[in-house]
mmCIF file with all atom_site columns, C-alpha atoms in Angstrom:
data_model
loop_
_atom_site.group_PDB
_atom_site.id
_atom_site.type_symbol
_atom_site.label_atom_id
_atom_site.label_alt_id
_atom_site.label_comp_id
_atom_site.label_asym_id
_atom_site.label_entity_id
_atom_site.label_seq_id
_atom_site.pdbx_PDB_ins_code
_atom_site.Cartn_x
_atom_site.Cartn_y
_atom_site.Cartn_z
_atom_site.occupancy
_atom_site.B_iso_or_equiv
_atom_site.pdbx_formal_charge
_atom_site.auth_seq_id
_atom_site.auth_comp_id
_atom_site.auth_asym_id
_atom_site.auth_atom_id
_atom_site.pdbx_PDB_model_num
ATOM 1   C CA . UNK A 1 1   ? -16.380 -0.397  -6.522  1.00 90.00 ? 167 UNK A CA 1
ATOM 2   C CA . UNK A 1 2   ? -14.030 2.404   -7.469  1.00 94.00 ? 168 UNK A CA 1
ATOM 3   C CA . UNK A 1 3   ? -11.301 1.629   -9.992  1.00 96.00 ? 169 UNK A CA 1
ATOM 4   C CA . UNK A 1 4   ? -8.008  3.281   -10.888 1.00 97.00 ? 170 UNK A CA 1
ATOM 5   C CA . UNK A 1 5   ? -6.344  2.855   -14.256 1.00 98.00 ? 171 UNK A CA 1
ATOM 6   C CA . UNK A 1 6   ? -2.618  3.166   -14.905 1.00 98.00 ? 172 UNK A CA 1
ATOM 7   C CA . UNK A 1 7   ? -0.651  2.450   -18.083 1.00 98.00 ? 173 UNK A CA 1
ATOM 8   C CA . UNK A 1 8   ? 1.401   -0.718  -17.792 1.00 98.00 ? 174 UNK A CA 1
ATOM 9   C CA . UNK A 1 9   ? 4.645   0.958   -18.768 1.00 97.00 ? 175 UNK A CA 1
ATOM 10  C CA . UNK A 1 10  ? 6.220   4.329   -19.397 1.00 98.00 ? 176 UNK A CA 1
ATOM 11  C CA . UNK A 1 11  ? 9.677   5.042   -20.765 1.00 97.00 ? 177 UNK A CA 1
ATOM 12  C CA . UNK A 1 12  ? 11.678  8.222   -20.336 1.00 97.00 ? 178 UNK A CA 1
ATOM 13  C CA . UNK A 1 13  ? 15.106  9.291   -21.503 1.00 97.00 ? 179 UNK A CA 1
ATOM 14  C CA . UNK A 1 14  ? 17.706  9.936   -18.861 1.00 97.00 ? 180 UNK A CA 1
ATOM 15  C CA . UNK A 1 15  ? 17.419  13.517  -17.643 1.00 96.00 ? 181 UNK A CA 1
ATOM 16  C CA . UNK A 1 16  ? 14.023  14.086  -19.200 1.00 97.00 ? 182 UNK A CA 1
ATOM 17  C CA . UNK A 1 17  ? 10.572  14.366  -17.593 1.00 98.00 ? 183 UNK A CA 1
ATOM 18  C CA . UNK A 1 18  ? 8.271   11.396  -17.022 1.00 98.00 ? 184 UNK A CA 1
ATOM 19  C CA . UNK A 1 19  ? 4.520   11.767  -16.581 1.00 98.00 ? 185 UNK A CA 1
ATOM 20  C CA . UNK A 1 20  ? 2.699   8.829   -15.042 1.00 98.00 ? 186 UNK A CA 1
ATOM 21  C CA . UNK A 1 21  ? -1.077  8.983   -15.137 1.00 98.00 ? 187 UNK A CA 1
ATOM 22  C CA . UNK A 1 22  ? -3.773  7.514   -12.943 1.00 98.00 ? 188 UNK A CA 1
ATOM 23  C CA . UNK A 1 23  ? -7.330  7.596   -14.238 1.00 98.00 ? 189 UNK A CA 1
ATOM 24  C CA . UNK A 1 24  ? -10.540 7.322   -12.277 1.00 97.00 ? 190 UNK A CA 1
ATOM 25  C CA . UNK A 1 25  ? -14.053 8.694   -12.314 1.00 96.00 ? 191 UNK A CA 1
ATOM 26  C CA . UNK A 1 26  ? -13.923 12.230  -10.910 1.00 96.00 ? 192 UNK A CA 1
ATOM 27  C CA . UNK A 1 27  ? -10.600 11.415  -9.327  1.00 97.00 ? 193 UNK A CA 1
ATOM 28  C CA . UNK A 1 28  ? -10.046 15.149  -8.992  1.00 96.00 ? 194 UNK A CA 1
ATOM 29  C CA . UNK A 1 29  ? -12.486 15.099  -6.085  1.00 96.00 ? 195 UNK A CA 1
ATOM 30  C CA . UNK A 1 30  ? -10.376 12.547  -4.228  1.00 96.00 ? 196 UNK A CA 1
ATOM 31  C CA . UNK A 1 31  ? -7.021  12.640  -2.481  1.00 97.00 ? 197 UNK A CA 1
ATOM 32  C CA . UNK A 1 32  ? -4.451  10.717  -4.531  1.00 97.00 ? 198 UNK A CA 1
ATOM 33  C CA . UNK A 1 33  ? -1.265  9.203   -3.183  1.00 98.00 ? 199 UNK A CA 1
ATOM 34  C CA . UNK A 1 34  ? 1.670   7.657   -5.030  1.00 98.00 ? 200 UNK A CA 1
ATOM 35  C CA . UNK A 1 35  ? 4.086   4.873   -4.096  1.00 98.00 ? 201 UNK A CA 1
ATOM 36  C CA . UNK A 1 36  ? 7.364   3.787   -5.632  1.00 98.00 ? 202 UNK A CA 1
ATOM 37  C CA . UNK A 1 37  ? 8.313   0.127   -5.468  1.00 98.00 ? 203 UNK A CA 1
ATOM 38  C CA . UNK A 1 38  ? 11.680  -1.181  -6.576  1.00 98.00 ? 204 UNK A CA 1
ATOM 39  C CA . UNK A 1 39  ? 12.198  -4.908  -7.215  1.00 96.00 ? 205 UNK A CA 1
ATOM 40  C CA . UNK A 1 40  ? 12.238  -6.953  -4.040  1.00 95.00 ? 206 UNK A CA 1
ATOM 41  C CA . UNK A 1 41  ? 11.439  -3.967  -1.855  1.00 97.00 ? 207 UNK A CA 1
ATOM 42  C CA . UNK A 1 42  ? 8.412   -2.633  -0.028  1.00 98.00 ? 208 UNK A CA 1
ATOM 43  C CA . UNK A 1 43  ? 6.504   0.320   -1.466  1.00 98.00 ? 209 UNK A CA 1
ATOM 44  C CA . UNK A 1 44  ? 7.650   3.805   -0.493  1.00 98.00 ? 210 UNK A CA 1
ATOM 45  C CA . UNK A 1 45  ? 5.333   6.805   -0.315  1.00 98.00 ? 211 UNK A CA 1
ATOM 46  C CA . UNK A 1 46  ? 6.540   9.495   -2.733  1.00 98.00 ? 212 UNK A CA 1
ATOM 47  C CA . UNK A 1 47  ? 3.512   11.818  -2.998  1.00 98.00 ? 213 UNK A CA 1
ATOM 48  C CA . UNK A 1 48  ? 0.538   12.220  -0.653  1.00 97.00 ? 214 UNK A CA 1
ATOM 49  C CA . UNK A 1 49  ? -2.625  14.279  -0.937  1.00 97.00 ? 215 UNK A CA 1
ATOM 50  C CA . UNK A 1 50  ? -2.135  14.929  -4.654  1.00 96.00 ? 216 UNK A CA 1
ATOM 51  C CA . UNK A 1 51  ? 1.023   17.021  -4.531  1.00 97.00 ? 217 UNK A CA 1
ATOM 52  C CA . UNK A 1 52  ? 2.853   16.737  -1.213  1.00 97.00 ? 218 UNK A CA 1
ATOM 53  C CA . UNK A 1 53  ? 6.265   15.151  -0.803  1.00 97.00 ? 219 UNK A CA 1
ATOM 54  C CA . UNK A 1 54  ? 7.266   13.257  2.355   1.00 96.00 ? 220 UNK A CA 1
ATOM 55  C CA . UNK A 1 55  ? 10.593  14.236  3.848   1.00 95.00 ? 221 UNK A CA 1
ATOM 56  C CA . UNK A 1 56  ? 13.462  12.649  1.972   1.00 96.00 ? 222 UNK A CA 1
ATOM 57  C CA . UNK A 1 57  ? 11.698  12.544  -1.387  1.00 97.00 ? 223 UNK A CA 1
ATOM 58  C CA . UNK A 1 58  ? 13.476  14.694  -3.998  1.00 97.00 ? 224 UNK A CA 1
ATOM 59  C CA . UNK A 1 59  ? 11.827  17.826  -5.335  1.00 97.00 ? 225 UNK A CA 1
ATOM 60  C CA . UNK A 1 60  ? 11.987  16.185  -8.761  1.00 97.00 ? 226 UNK A CA 1
ATOM 61  C CA . UNK A 1 61  ? 8.835   14.296  -7.754  1.00 98.00 ? 227 UNK A CA 1
ATOM 62  C CA . UNK A 1 62  ? 5.584   16.228  -8.029  1.00 98.00 ? 228 UNK A CA 1
ATOM 63  C CA . UNK A 1 63  ? 1.908   15.501  -8.458  1.00 98.00 ? 229 UNK A CA 1
ATOM 64  C CA . UNK A 1 64  ? -1.292  16.977  -9.777  1.00 98.00 ? 230 UNK A CA 1
ATOM 65  C CA . UNK A 1 65  ? -4.916  15.928  -9.828  1.00 98.00 ? 231 UNK A CA 1
ATOM 66  C CA . UNK A 1 66  ? -7.868  17.241  -11.807 1.00 97.00 ? 232 UNK A CA 1
ATOM 67  C CA . UNK A 1 67  ? -10.937 15.946  -13.549 1.00 97.00 ? 233 UNK A CA 1
ATOM 68  C CA . UNK A 1 68  ? -10.544 12.247  -14.261 1.00 97.00 ? 234 UNK A CA 1
ATOM 69  C CA . UNK A 1 69  ? -6.742  12.080  -14.166 1.00 98.00 ? 235 UNK A CA 1
ATOM 70  C CA . UNK A 1 70  ? -4.042  12.365  -11.547 1.00 98.00 ? 236 UNK A CA 1
ATOM 71  C CA . UNK A 1 71  ? -0.440  12.655  -12.644 1.00 98.00 ? 237 UNK A CA 1
ATOM 72  C CA . UNK A 1 72  ? 2.898   11.904  -11.031 1.00 98.00 ? 238 UNK A CA 1
ATOM 73  C CA . UNK A 1 73  ? 5.678   13.886  -12.673 1.00 98.00 ? 239 UNK A CA 1
ATOM 74  C CA . UNK A 1 74  ? 9.310   12.961  -12.315 1.00 98.00 ? 240 UNK A CA 1
ATOM 75  C CA . UNK A 1 75  ? 11.670  15.659  -13.582 1.00 98.00 ? 241 UNK A CA 1
ATOM 76  C CA . UNK A 1 76  ? 15.279  15.038  -14.602 1.00 97.00 ? 242 UNK A CA 1
ATOM 77  C CA . UNK A 1 77  ? 14.721  11.296  -14.493 1.00 97.00 ? 243 UNK A CA 1
ATOM 78  C CA . UNK A 1 78  ? 17.559  9.201   -13.131 1.00 97.00 ? 244 UNK A CA 1
ATOM 79  C CA . UNK A 1 79  ? 18.382  5.529   -13.362 1.00 96.00 ? 245 UNK A CA 1
ATOM 80  C CA . UNK A 1 80  ? 17.469  5.175   -9.708  1.00 96.00 ? 246 UNK A CA 1
ATOM 81  C CA . UNK A 1 81  ? 13.900  6.207   -10.535 1.00 97.00 ? 247 UNK A CA 1
ATOM 82  C CA . UNK A 1 82  ? 13.299  2.952   -12.405 1.00 98.00 ? 248 UNK A CA 1
ATOM 83  C CA . UNK A 1 83  ? 10.547  1.243   -10.452 1.00 98.00 ? 249 UNK A CA 1
ATOM 84  C CA . UNK A 1 84  ? 6.879   0.386   -10.367 1.00 98.00 ? 250 UNK A CA 1
ATOM 85  C CA . UNK A 1 85  ? 4.640   3.271   -9.366  1.00 98.00 ? 251 UNK A CA 1
ATOM 86  C CA . UNK A 1 86  ? 1.192   2.858   -7.844  1.00 98.00 ? 252 UNK A CA 1
ATOM 87  C CA . UNK A 1 87  ? -1.499  5.446   -7.293  1.00 98.00 ? 253 UNK A CA 1
ATOM 88  C CA . UNK A 1 88  ? -3.932  5.029   -4.399  1.00 98.00 ? 254 UNK A CA 1
ATOM 89  C CA . UNK A 1 89  ? -7.158  6.598   -3.202  1.00 97.00 ? 255 UNK A CA 1
ATOM 90  C CA . UNK A 1 90  ? -9.602  5.801   -0.442  1.00 94.00 ? 256 UNK A CA 1
ATOM 91  C CA . UNK A 1 91  ? -13.143 4.958   -1.428  1.00 89.00 ? 257 UNK A CA 1
ATOM 92  C CA . UNK A 1 92  ? -14.969 2.773   1.101   1.00 87.00 ? 258 UNK A CA 1
ATOM 93  C CA . UNK A 1 93  ? -11.635 0.974   1.389   1.00 91.00 ? 259 UNK A CA 1
ATOM 94  C CA . UNK A 1 94  ? -8.125  1.326   0.040   1.00 94.00 ? 260 UNK A CA 1
ATOM 95  C CA . UNK A 1 95  ? -7.923  1.271   -3.744  1.00 96.00 ? 261 UNK A CA 1
ATOM 96  C CA . UNK A 1 96  ? -4.710  0.919   -5.727  1.00 98.00 ? 262 UNK A CA 1
ATOM 97  C CA . UNK A 1 97  ? -4.098  1.334   -9.415  1.00 98.00 ? 263 UNK A CA 1
ATOM 98  C CA . UNK A 1 98  ? -2.571  -1.572  -11.299 1.00 97.00 ? 264 UNK A CA 1
ATOM 99  C CA . UNK A 1 99  ? 0.835   0.079   -11.351 1.00 98.00 ? 265 UNK A CA 1
ATOM 100 C CA . UNK A 1 100 ? 3.113   1.529   -14.022 1.00 98.00 ? 266 UNK A CA 1
ATOM 101 C CA . UNK A 1 101 ? 6.614   0.261   -14.700 1.00 98.00 ? 267 UNK A CA 1
ATOM 102 C CA . UNK A 1 102 ? 8.917   3.213   -15.353 1.00 98.00 ? 268 UNK A CA 1
ATOM 103 C CA . UNK A 1 103 ? 11.945  2.557   -17.534 1.00 98.00 ? 269 UNK A CA 1
ATOM 104 C CA . UNK A 1 104 ? 14.722  5.145   -17.794 1.00 97.00 ? 270 UNK A CA 1
ATOM 105 C CA . UNK A 1 105 ? 16.513  4.829   -21.126 1.00 94.00 ? 271 UNK A CA 1
ATOM 106 C CA . UNK B 2 1   ? 12.507  5.820   13.406  1.00 95.00 ? 127 UNK B CA 1
ATOM 107 C CA . UNK B 2 2   ? 9.394   3.878   12.427  1.00 97.00 ? 128 UNK B CA 1
ATOM 108 C CA . UNK B 2 3   ? 9.902   0.171   11.969  1.00 98.00 ? 129 UNK B CA 1
ATOM 109 C CA . UNK B 2 4   ? 7.421   -2.553  11.031  1.00 98.00 ? 130 UNK B CA 1
ATOM 110 C CA . UNK B 2 5   ? 8.458   -6.194  11.044  1.00 98.00 ? 131 UNK B CA 1
ATOM 111 C CA . UNK B 2 6   ? 6.205   -8.983  9.794   1.00 98.00 ? 132 UNK B CA 1
ATOM 112 C CA . UNK B 2 7   ? 6.510   -12.650 10.678  1.00 97.00 ? 133 UNK B CA 1
ATOM 113 C CA . UNK B 2 8   ? 4.550   -15.882 10.472  1.00 97.00 ? 134 UNK B CA 1
ATOM 114 C CA . UNK B 2 9   ? 4.508   -16.487 6.743   1.00 96.00 ? 135 UNK B CA 1
ATOM 115 C CA . UNK B 2 10  ? 5.251   -19.736 4.965   1.00 97.00 ? 136 UNK B CA 1
ATOM 116 C CA . UNK B 2 11  ? 3.795   -22.600 2.984   1.00 97.00 ? 137 UNK B CA 1
ATOM 117 C CA . UNK B 2 12  ? 0.292   -23.798 3.808   1.00 98.00 ? 138 UNK B CA 1
ATOM 118 C CA . UNK B 2 13  ? -2.076  -26.184 2.088   1.00 97.00 ? 139 UNK B CA 1
ATOM 119 C CA . UNK B 2 14  ? -5.346  -25.008 0.543   1.00 97.00 ? 140 UNK B CA 1
ATOM 120 C CA . UNK B 2 15  ? -7.984  -24.814 3.231   1.00 97.00 ? 141 UNK B CA 1
ATOM 121 C CA . UNK B 2 16  ? -5.381  -24.304 5.912   1.00 98.00 ? 142 UNK B CA 1
ATOM 122 C CA . UNK B 2 17  ? -4.746  -21.430 8.305   1.00 98.00 ? 143 UNK B CA 1
ATOM 123 C CA . UNK B 2 18  ? -1.909  -19.084 9.089   1.00 98.00 ? 144 UNK B CA 1
ATOM 124 C CA . UNK B 2 19  ? -1.423  -16.186 11.485  1.00 98.00 ? 145 UNK B CA 1
ATOM 125 C CA . UNK B 2 20  ? 0.738   -13.236 10.549  1.00 98.00 ? 146 UNK B CA 1
ATOM 126 C CA . UNK B 2 21  ? 2.185   -10.791 13.057  1.00 98.00 ? 147 UNK B CA 1
ATOM 127 C CA . UNK B 2 22  ? 3.648   -7.313  12.656  1.00 98.00 ? 148 UNK B CA 1
ATOM 128 C CA . UNK B 2 23  ? 5.641   -5.714  15.444  1.00 98.00 ? 149 UNK B CA 1
ATOM 129 C CA . UNK B 2 24  ? 5.762   -1.918  15.313  1.00 98.00 ? 150 UNK B CA 1
ATOM 130 C CA . UNK B 2 25  ? 8.167   0.557   16.845  1.00 98.00 ? 151 UNK B CA 1
ATOM 131 C CA . UNK B 2 26  ? 9.067   4.223   16.583  1.00 97.00 ? 152 UNK B CA 1
ATOM 132 C CA . UNK B 2 27  ? 5.559   5.675   16.956  1.00 97.00 ? 153 UNK B CA 1
ATOM 133 C CA . UNK B 2 28  ? 2.584   5.547   19.302  1.00 97.00 ? 154 UNK B CA 1
ATOM 134 C CA . UNK B 2 29  ? 1.033   2.380   17.937  1.00 98.00 ? 155 UNK B CA 1
ATOM 135 C CA . UNK B 2 30  ? -2.405  2.762   19.523  1.00 97.00 ? 156 UNK B CA 1
ATOM 136 C CA . UNK B 2 31  ? -2.931  6.142   17.832  1.00 96.00 ? 157 UNK B CA 1
ATOM 137 C CA . UNK B 2 32  ? -2.979  4.750   14.313  1.00 97.00 ? 158 UNK B CA 1
ATOM 138 C CA . UNK B 2 33  ? -5.102  2.656   12.026  1.00 97.00 ? 159 UNK B CA 1
ATOM 139 C CA . UNK B 2 34  ? -3.042  -0.271  10.818  1.00 98.00 ? 160 UNK B CA 1
ATOM 140 C CA . UNK B 2 35  ? -3.559  -2.227  7.617   1.00 98.00 ? 161 UNK B CA 1
ATOM 141 C CA . UNK B 2 36  ? -2.534  -5.300  5.714   1.00 98.00 ? 162 UNK B CA 1
ATOM 142 C CA . UNK B 2 37  ? -1.793  -4.916  2.004   1.00 98.00 ? 163 UNK B CA 1
ATOM 143 C CA . UNK B 2 38  ? -0.799  -7.850  -0.191  1.00 98.00 ? 164 UNK B CA 1
ATOM 144 C CA . UNK B 2 39  ? 0.891   -8.370  -3.526  1.00 98.00 ? 165 UNK B CA 1
ATOM 145 C CA . UNK B 2 40  ? 0.508   -11.565 -5.513  1.00 98.00 ? 166 UNK B CA 1
ATOM 146 C CA . UNK B 2 41  ? 3.601   -12.666 -7.454  1.00 96.00 ? 167 UNK B CA 1
ATOM 147 C CA . UNK B 2 42  ? 4.173   -10.300 -10.352 1.00 95.00 ? 168 UNK B CA 1
ATOM 148 C CA . UNK B 2 43  ? 0.970   -8.396  -9.594  1.00 97.00 ? 169 UNK B CA 1
ATOM 149 C CA . UNK B 2 44  ? -0.054  -5.074  -8.082  1.00 97.00 ? 170 UNK B CA 1
ATOM 150 C CA . UNK B 2 45  ? -0.949  -4.000  -4.571  1.00 98.00 ? 171 UNK B CA 1
ATOM 151 C CA . UNK B 2 46  ? -4.238  -5.025  -2.978  1.00 98.00 ? 172 UNK B CA 1
ATOM 152 C CA . UNK B 2 47  ? -5.592  -3.602  0.271   1.00 97.00 ? 173 UNK B CA 1
ATOM 153 C CA . UNK B 2 48  ? -6.708  -6.500  2.460   1.00 98.00 ? 174 UNK B CA 1
ATOM 154 C CA . UNK B 2 49  ? -7.800  -5.274  5.868   1.00 97.00 ? 175 UNK B CA 1
ATOM 155 C CA . UNK B 2 50  ? -7.601  -2.442  8.375   1.00 97.00 ? 176 UNK B CA 1
ATOM 156 C CA . UNK B 2 51  ? -8.189  -1.932  12.087  1.00 97.00 ? 177 UNK B CA 1
ATOM 157 C CA . UNK B 2 52  ? -8.737  1.200   14.142  1.00 96.00 ? 178 UNK B CA 1
ATOM 158 C CA . UNK B 2 53  ? -6.296  2.286   16.804  1.00 96.00 ? 179 UNK B CA 1
ATOM 159 C CA . UNK B 2 54  ? -8.473  0.951   19.598  1.00 97.00 ? 180 UNK B CA 1
ATOM 160 C CA . UNK B 2 55  ? -9.206  -2.264  17.728  1.00 96.00 ? 181 UNK B CA 1
ATOM 161 C CA . UNK B 2 56  ? -12.944 -1.647  17.870  1.00 96.00 ? 182 UNK B CA 1
ATOM 162 C CA . UNK B 2 57  ? -13.433 -1.156  14.144  1.00 96.00 ? 183 UNK B CA 1
ATOM 163 C CA . UNK B 2 58  ? -12.281 -3.643  11.548  1.00 97.00 ? 184 UNK B CA 1
ATOM 164 C CA . UNK B 2 59  ? -12.492 -3.536  7.772   1.00 95.00 ? 185 UNK B CA 1
ATOM 165 C CA . UNK B 2 60  ? -11.993 -6.179  5.112   1.00 97.00 ? 186 UNK B CA 1
ATOM 166 C CA . UNK B 2 61  ? -11.746 -6.478  1.362   1.00 96.00 ? 187 UNK B CA 1
ATOM 167 C CA . UNK B 2 62  ? -14.528 -8.560  -0.149  1.00 95.00 ? 188 UNK B CA 1
ATOM 168 C CA . UNK B 2 63  ? -11.938 -11.104 -1.282  1.00 96.00 ? 189 UNK B CA 1
ATOM 169 C CA . UNK B 2 64  ? -11.075 -12.047 2.324   1.00 98.00 ? 190 UNK B CA 1
ATOM 170 C CA . UNK B 2 65  ? -14.235 -11.175 4.244   1.00 97.00 ? 191 UNK B CA 1
ATOM 171 C CA . UNK B 2 66  ? -15.383 -14.078 6.392   1.00 97.00 ? 192 UNK B CA 1
ATOM 172 C CA . UNK B 2 67  ? -11.995 -15.822 6.139   1.00 98.00 ? 193 UNK B CA 1
ATOM 173 C CA . UNK B 2 68  ? -9.488  -13.331 7.582   1.00 98.00 ? 194 UNK B CA 1
ATOM 174 C CA . UNK B 2 69  ? -9.614  -11.765 11.032  1.00 98.00 ? 195 UNK B CA 1
ATOM 175 C CA . UNK B 2 70  ? -7.540  -8.706  11.865  1.00 98.00 ? 196 UNK B CA 1
ATOM 176 C CA . UNK B 2 71  ? -6.642  -7.824  15.442  1.00 98.00 ? 197 UNK B CA 1
ATOM 177 C CA . UNK B 2 72  ? -4.080  -5.923  17.460  1.00 98.00 ? 198 UNK B CA 1
ATOM 178 C CA . UNK B 2 73  ? -2.440  -5.952  20.879  1.00 98.00 ? 199 UNK B CA 1
ATOM 179 C CA . UNK B 2 74  ? -1.576  -2.369  21.744  1.00 98.00 ? 200 UNK B CA 1
ATOM 180 C CA . UNK B 2 75  ? 0.275   -3.453  24.889  1.00 98.00 ? 201 UNK B CA 1
ATOM 181 C CA . UNK B 2 76  ? 2.723   -5.274  22.640  1.00 98.00 ? 202 UNK B CA 1
ATOM 182 C CA . UNK B 2 77  ? 2.629   -2.914  19.643  1.00 98.00 ? 203 UNK B CA 1
ATOM 183 C CA . UNK B 2 78  ? 1.634   -5.836  17.482  1.00 98.00 ? 204 UNK B CA 1
ATOM 184 C CA . UNK B 2 79  ? -0.786  -6.246  14.588  1.00 98.00 ? 205 UNK B CA 1
ATOM 185 C CA . UNK B 2 80  ? -2.153  -9.642  13.582  1.00 98.00 ? 206 UNK B CA 1
ATOM 186 C CA . UNK B 2 81  ? -4.142  -11.252 10.829  1.00 98.00 ? 207 UNK B CA 1
ATOM 187 C CA . UNK B 2 82  ? -5.585  -14.711 11.212  1.00 98.00 ? 208 UNK B CA 1
ATOM 188 C CA . UNK B 2 83  ? -6.021  -16.210 7.755   1.00 98.00 ? 209 UNK B CA 1
ATOM 189 C CA . UNK B 2 84  ? -8.393  -19.172 7.484   1.00 98.00 ? 210 UNK B CA 1
ATOM 190 C CA . UNK B 2 85  ? -9.720  -21.250 4.590   1.00 98.00 ? 211 UNK B CA 1
ATOM 191 C CA . UNK B 2 86  ? -6.737  -20.214 2.535   1.00 98.00 ? 212 UNK B CA 1
ATOM 192 C CA . UNK B 2 87  ? -6.884  -20.457 -1.235  1.00 98.00 ? 213 UNK B CA 1
ATOM 193 C CA . UNK B 2 88  ? -4.235  -20.516 -3.945  1.00 97.00 ? 214 UNK B CA 1
ATOM 194 C CA . UNK B 2 89  ? -5.202  -16.950 -4.850  1.00 97.00 ? 215 UNK B CA 1
ATOM 195 C CA . UNK B 2 90  ? -4.187  -15.806 -1.353  1.00 98.00 ? 216 UNK B CA 1
ATOM 196 C CA . UNK B 2 91  ? -0.567  -16.515 -2.285  1.00 98.00 ? 217 UNK B CA 1
ATOM 197 C CA . UNK B 2 92  ? 1.196   -13.174 -1.947  1.00 98.00 ? 218 UNK B CA 1
ATOM 198 C CA . UNK B 2 93  ? 3.640   -11.054 -0.059  1.00 98.00 ? 219 UNK B CA 1
ATOM 199 C CA . UNK B 2 94  ? 1.742   -9.516  2.855   1.00 98.00 ? 220 UNK B CA 1
ATOM 200 C CA . UNK B 2 95  ? 2.751   -6.073  4.013   1.00 98.00 ? 221 UNK B CA 1
ATOM 201 C CA . UNK B 2 96  ? 1.890   -4.434  7.272   1.00 98.00 ? 222 UNK B CA 1
ATOM 202 C CA . UNK B 2 97  ? 1.338   -0.698  6.773   1.00 98.00 ? 223 UNK B CA 1
ATOM 203 C CA . UNK B 2 98  ? 0.776   2.289   9.042   1.00 98.00 ? 224 UNK B CA 1
ATOM 204 C CA . UNK B 2 99  ? -2.091  4.423   7.833   1.00 97.00 ? 225 UNK B CA 1
ATOM 205 C CA . UNK B 2 100 ? -2.221  8.191   8.087   1.00 95.00 ? 226 UNK B CA 1
ATOM 206 C CA . UNK B 2 101 ? -5.551  9.949   8.436   1.00 93.00 ? 227 UNK B CA 1
ATOM 207 C CA . UNK B 2 102 ? -5.456  13.588  7.334   1.00 89.00 ? 228 UNK B CA 1
ATOM 208 C CA . UNK B 2 103 ? -8.962  14.930  6.949   1.00 88.00 ? 229 UNK B CA 1
ATOM 209 C CA . UNK B 2 104 ? -10.494 12.778  4.238   1.00 88.00 ? 230 UNK B CA 1
ATOM 210 C CA . UNK B 2 105 ? -7.102  11.603  3.040   1.00 91.00 ? 231 UNK B CA 1
ATOM 211 C CA . UNK B 2 106 ? -5.991  8.123   4.014   1.00 95.00 ? 232 UNK B CA 1
ATOM 212 C CA . UNK B 2 107 ? -2.614  6.813   2.943   1.00 97.00 ? 233 UNK B CA 1
ATOM 213 C CA . UNK B 2 108 ? 0.222   4.559   4.058   1.00 97.00 ? 234 UNK B CA 1
ATOM 214 C CA . UNK B 2 109 ? 3.357   6.334   5.174   1.00 96.00 ? 235 UNK B CA 1
ATOM 215 C CA . UNK B 2 110 ? 5.347   3.332   6.422   1.00 97.00 ? 236 UNK B CA 1
ATOM 216 C CA . UNK B 2 111 ? 5.450   -0.266  5.277   1.00 98.00 ? 237 UNK B CA 1
ATOM 217 C CA . UNK B 2 112 ? 7.062   -3.416  6.624   1.00 98.00 ? 238 UNK B CA 1
ATOM 218 C CA . UNK B 2 113 ? 9.432   -5.423  4.445   1.00 97.00 ? 239 UNK B CA 1
ATOM 219 C CA . UNK B 2 114 ? 6.699   -7.962  3.736   1.00 98.00 ? 240 UNK B CA 1
ATOM 220 C CA . UNK B 2 115 ? 6.264   -11.660 4.410   1.00 98.00 ? 241 UNK B CA 1
ATOM 221 C CA . UNK B 2 116 ? 5.539   -14.352 1.852   1.00 98.00 ? 242 UNK B CA 1
ATOM 222 C CA . UNK B 2 117 ? 2.522   -16.610 2.164   1.00 98.00 ? 243 UNK B CA 1
ATOM 223 C CA . UNK B 2 118 ? 2.309   -19.518 -0.260  1.00 98.00 ? 244 UNK B CA 1
ATOM 224 C CA . UNK B 2 119 ? -0.861  -21.584 -0.494  1.00 98.00 ? 245 UNK B CA 1
ATOM 225 C CA . UNK B 2 120 ? -0.159  -24.815 -2.329  1.00 97.00 ? 246 UNK B CA 1
ATOM 226 C CA . UNK B 2 121 ? -0.510  -28.545 -1.994  1.00 95.00 ? 247 UNK B CA 1
#
């Protein structure tokens, strides 16, 4: 079965840029989606189809996908961006990465 | 506005059964694949099951196949999952999620608030 790999944690200084990666075999050939989950809350879709933002998601959130790595980039990081972030693809079923905890210092 | 509201969770003994429901509003329910996604305490997200808009096609993760049964009642805009032979490892928050199909892209654009299922003696 297909697997996605995410670093357990990423830290970023306030106002700087955070890059969260999601690794998978030839993931560049798949559509990658990203979710933000804050403590005690349901996940929220922040990027779909590699690099598209749903309405209401700030332009500071962007995505890319190539080769074996997809990346969620958060520019001008804010305290409110602290959360767990999950990447997701569809193989024969839904597949989620293990999640990355983003800390804004 | 899309709204998904789960119910039916609680404490159940190992080997027991539980039925979760998810009432949907704000979109044409029968037009969409619906899914259950769960999250064990302190762990990541795990896709559990999905069902086509008509209810004719059903899909399950290997971890629940043969024990869980997904269904829907489009007349009541409600999604269900019947969970049988429950195990401690089924303990999780269960989310109902609306799935978008865009070409070969499948993702979840709306989620319920989740409902906790605890399997313990």
